[in-house]
XYZ file of C-alpha atoms in Angstrom:
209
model
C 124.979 93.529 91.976
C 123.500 94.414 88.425
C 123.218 97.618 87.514
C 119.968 98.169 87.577
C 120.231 96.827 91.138
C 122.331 99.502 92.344
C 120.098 102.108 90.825
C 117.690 101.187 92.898
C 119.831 100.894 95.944
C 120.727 104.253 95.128
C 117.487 105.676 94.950
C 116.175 103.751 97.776
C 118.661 105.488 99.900
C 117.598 108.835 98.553
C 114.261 108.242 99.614
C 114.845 106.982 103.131
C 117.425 110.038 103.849
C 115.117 112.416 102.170
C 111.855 110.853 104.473
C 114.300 110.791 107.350
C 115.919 113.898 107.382
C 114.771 116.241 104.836
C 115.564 117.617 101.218
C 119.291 119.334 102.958
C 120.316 115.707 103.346
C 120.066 114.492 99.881
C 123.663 115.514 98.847
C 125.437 113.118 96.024
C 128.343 112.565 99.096
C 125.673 111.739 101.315
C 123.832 109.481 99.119
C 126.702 107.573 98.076
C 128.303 107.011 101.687
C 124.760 105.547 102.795
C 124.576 103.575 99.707
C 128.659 102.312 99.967
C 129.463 103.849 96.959
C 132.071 106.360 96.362
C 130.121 109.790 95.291
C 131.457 109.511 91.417
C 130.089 106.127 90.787
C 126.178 107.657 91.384
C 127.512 110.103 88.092
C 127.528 106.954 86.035
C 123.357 106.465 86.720
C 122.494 110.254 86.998
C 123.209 113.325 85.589
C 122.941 115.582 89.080
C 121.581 116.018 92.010
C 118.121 117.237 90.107
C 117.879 113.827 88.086
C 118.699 112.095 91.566
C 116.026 114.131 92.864
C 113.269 113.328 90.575
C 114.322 109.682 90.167
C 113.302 109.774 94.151
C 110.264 111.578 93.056
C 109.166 108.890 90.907
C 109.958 106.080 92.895
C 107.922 107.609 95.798
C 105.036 108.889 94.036
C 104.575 105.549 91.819
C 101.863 104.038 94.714
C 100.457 107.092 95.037
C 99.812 107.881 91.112
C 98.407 103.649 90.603
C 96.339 104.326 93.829
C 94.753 107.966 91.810
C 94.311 106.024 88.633
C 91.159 104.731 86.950
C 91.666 101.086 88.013
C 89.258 101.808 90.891
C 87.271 104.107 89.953
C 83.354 104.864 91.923
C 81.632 105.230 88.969
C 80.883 108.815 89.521
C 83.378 111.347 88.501
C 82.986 113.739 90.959
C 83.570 111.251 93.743
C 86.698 109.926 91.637
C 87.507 113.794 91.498
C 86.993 114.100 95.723
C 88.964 111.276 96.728
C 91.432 111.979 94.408
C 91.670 115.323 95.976
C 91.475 114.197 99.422
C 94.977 111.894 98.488
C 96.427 114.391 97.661
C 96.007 115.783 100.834
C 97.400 112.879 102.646
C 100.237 112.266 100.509
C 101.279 115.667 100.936
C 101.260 115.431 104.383
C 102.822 112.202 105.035
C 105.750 112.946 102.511
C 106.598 116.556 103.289
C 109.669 116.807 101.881
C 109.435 115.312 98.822
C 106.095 117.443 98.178
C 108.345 120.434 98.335
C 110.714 119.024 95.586
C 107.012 118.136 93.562
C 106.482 122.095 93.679
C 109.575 123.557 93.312
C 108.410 126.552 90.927
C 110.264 126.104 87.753
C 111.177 122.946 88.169
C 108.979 120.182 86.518
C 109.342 116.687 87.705
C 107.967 113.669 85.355
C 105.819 112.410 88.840
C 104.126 115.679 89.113
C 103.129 115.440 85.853
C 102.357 111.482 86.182
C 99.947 113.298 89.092
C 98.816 115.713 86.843
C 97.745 113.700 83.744
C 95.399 111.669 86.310
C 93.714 114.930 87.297
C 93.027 115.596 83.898
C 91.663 112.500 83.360
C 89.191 113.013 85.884
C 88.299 116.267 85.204
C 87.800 115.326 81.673
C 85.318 112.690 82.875
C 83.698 115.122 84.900
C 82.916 117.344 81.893
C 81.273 114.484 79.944
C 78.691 114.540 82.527
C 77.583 118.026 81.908
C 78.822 119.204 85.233
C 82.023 121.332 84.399
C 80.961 124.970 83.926
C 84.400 126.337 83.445
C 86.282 124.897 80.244
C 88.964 121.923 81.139
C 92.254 122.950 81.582
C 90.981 126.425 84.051
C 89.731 123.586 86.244
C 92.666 121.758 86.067
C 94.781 124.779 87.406
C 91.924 125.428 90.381
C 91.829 122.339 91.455
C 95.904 122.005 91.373
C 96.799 125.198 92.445
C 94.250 124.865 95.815
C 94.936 121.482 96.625
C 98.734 122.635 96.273
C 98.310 125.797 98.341
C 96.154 123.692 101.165
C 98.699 121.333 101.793
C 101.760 124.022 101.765
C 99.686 126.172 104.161
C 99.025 122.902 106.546
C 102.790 122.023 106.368
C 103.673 125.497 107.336
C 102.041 125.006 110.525
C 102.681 122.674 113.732
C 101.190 119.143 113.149
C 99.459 119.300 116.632
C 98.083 122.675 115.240
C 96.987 121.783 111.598
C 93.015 122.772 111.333
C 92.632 119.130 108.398
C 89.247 121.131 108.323
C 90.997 123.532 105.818
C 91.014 121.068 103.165
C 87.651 120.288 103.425
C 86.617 123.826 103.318
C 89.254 124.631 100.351
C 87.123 121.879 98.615
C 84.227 123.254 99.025
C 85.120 126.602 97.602
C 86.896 125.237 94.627
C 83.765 122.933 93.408
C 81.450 125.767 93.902
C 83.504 127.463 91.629
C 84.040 125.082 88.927
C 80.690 122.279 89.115
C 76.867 122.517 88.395
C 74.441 121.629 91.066
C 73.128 119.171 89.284
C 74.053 117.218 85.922
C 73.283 119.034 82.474
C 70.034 117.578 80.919
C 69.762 115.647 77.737
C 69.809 118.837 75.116
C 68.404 116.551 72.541
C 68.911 117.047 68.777
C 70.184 120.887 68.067
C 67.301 122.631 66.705
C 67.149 123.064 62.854
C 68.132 125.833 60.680
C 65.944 127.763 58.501
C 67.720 126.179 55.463
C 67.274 122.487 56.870
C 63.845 122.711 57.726
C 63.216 124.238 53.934
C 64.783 121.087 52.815
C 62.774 118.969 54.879
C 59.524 120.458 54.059
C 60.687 119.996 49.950
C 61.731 116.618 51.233
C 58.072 115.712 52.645
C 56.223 117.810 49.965
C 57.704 115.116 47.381
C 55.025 112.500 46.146
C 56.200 108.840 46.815
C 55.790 105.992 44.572
């Protein structure tokens, strides 16, 4: 087996003991036994447990960041911008422990930020259209921190007793507070200056040949 092979094995086992039994499970020891390595030969491909960690990160969130890119995009931002938040919602909940690691505060793994870049994107695209009326990067942090928040508070509660309403309401809020109603007219050339229009009148007074 190469050794890129066994880095993946390695990180393949993360993932299913992570999915399987939760972020306690992920120990180097525990890794390595379900991988049929000895715990010191996982030291030769990663750091610690943290590199393990967001290795797993990566290799879990990789669909979900292709699926949230612009490959597919609607053609209208702010549906781009919904469905990317509604994802988001689903990934959470179908990968609860690893969305824990994702938001770990002080701890910044390269997938959240893969995750993050694409929200950017979007919101960027949404601004073009006139429809942003809070400046870029406050969006950004609305529109992370509640989808963030909604899908910690639905994990916190039973799945049989999850209200997926929430998310849809959290959306709601969020858009009010960030969107237009509608998309900013055509503002059409700035007006001109006293000075310019001076010139332009000198301009037109002159006699042509």
């Amino acid at each position: 087996m190469s050794r890129t092979e066994t880095r993946e094995k390695i990180v393949e086992t993360a993932a299913r003991l992570l999915q399987e039994h939760g972020a306690a499970a992920v120990t180097v020891r525990a890794v390595a036994q379900a991988a049929g390595l000895q715990a010191p030969a996982l030291y030769r491909f990663f750091e610690d447990k943290d590199a393990l960690l967001d290795a797993v990160a990566e290799y879990v969130f990789t669909t979900y960041v292709a699926a949230k890119s612009d490959t597919a995009g609607t053609g209208d931002p702010v549906a781009d911008l919904r469905a990317g938040w509604d994802a988001h919602i689903g990934f959470g909940l179908a990968n609860a422990a690893l969305f824990g690691l994702l938001v770990v505060p002080g701890r910044v793994s390269p997938a959240a930020e893969a995750g993050l870049a694409v929200l950017r994107g979007r919101i960027h695209r949404v601004a073009e259209t006139g429809r942003l009326r809070v400046p870029e990067p406050l969006a950004v942090e609305l529109v992370h921190a509640a989808g963030t928040g909604t899908v910690l508070t639905l994990l916190a509660a039973p799945p049989a007793s999850r209200d997926l309403g929430l998310a849809d309401a959290m959306w709601e809020a969020v858009t009010h507070r960030i969107l237009t109603g509608d998309p900013a007219p055509d503002a059409g050339p700035a007006p001109l200056t006293d000075a310019e229009r001076a010139l332009l009148a000198e301009w037109l007074a002159r006699p042509r040949r």
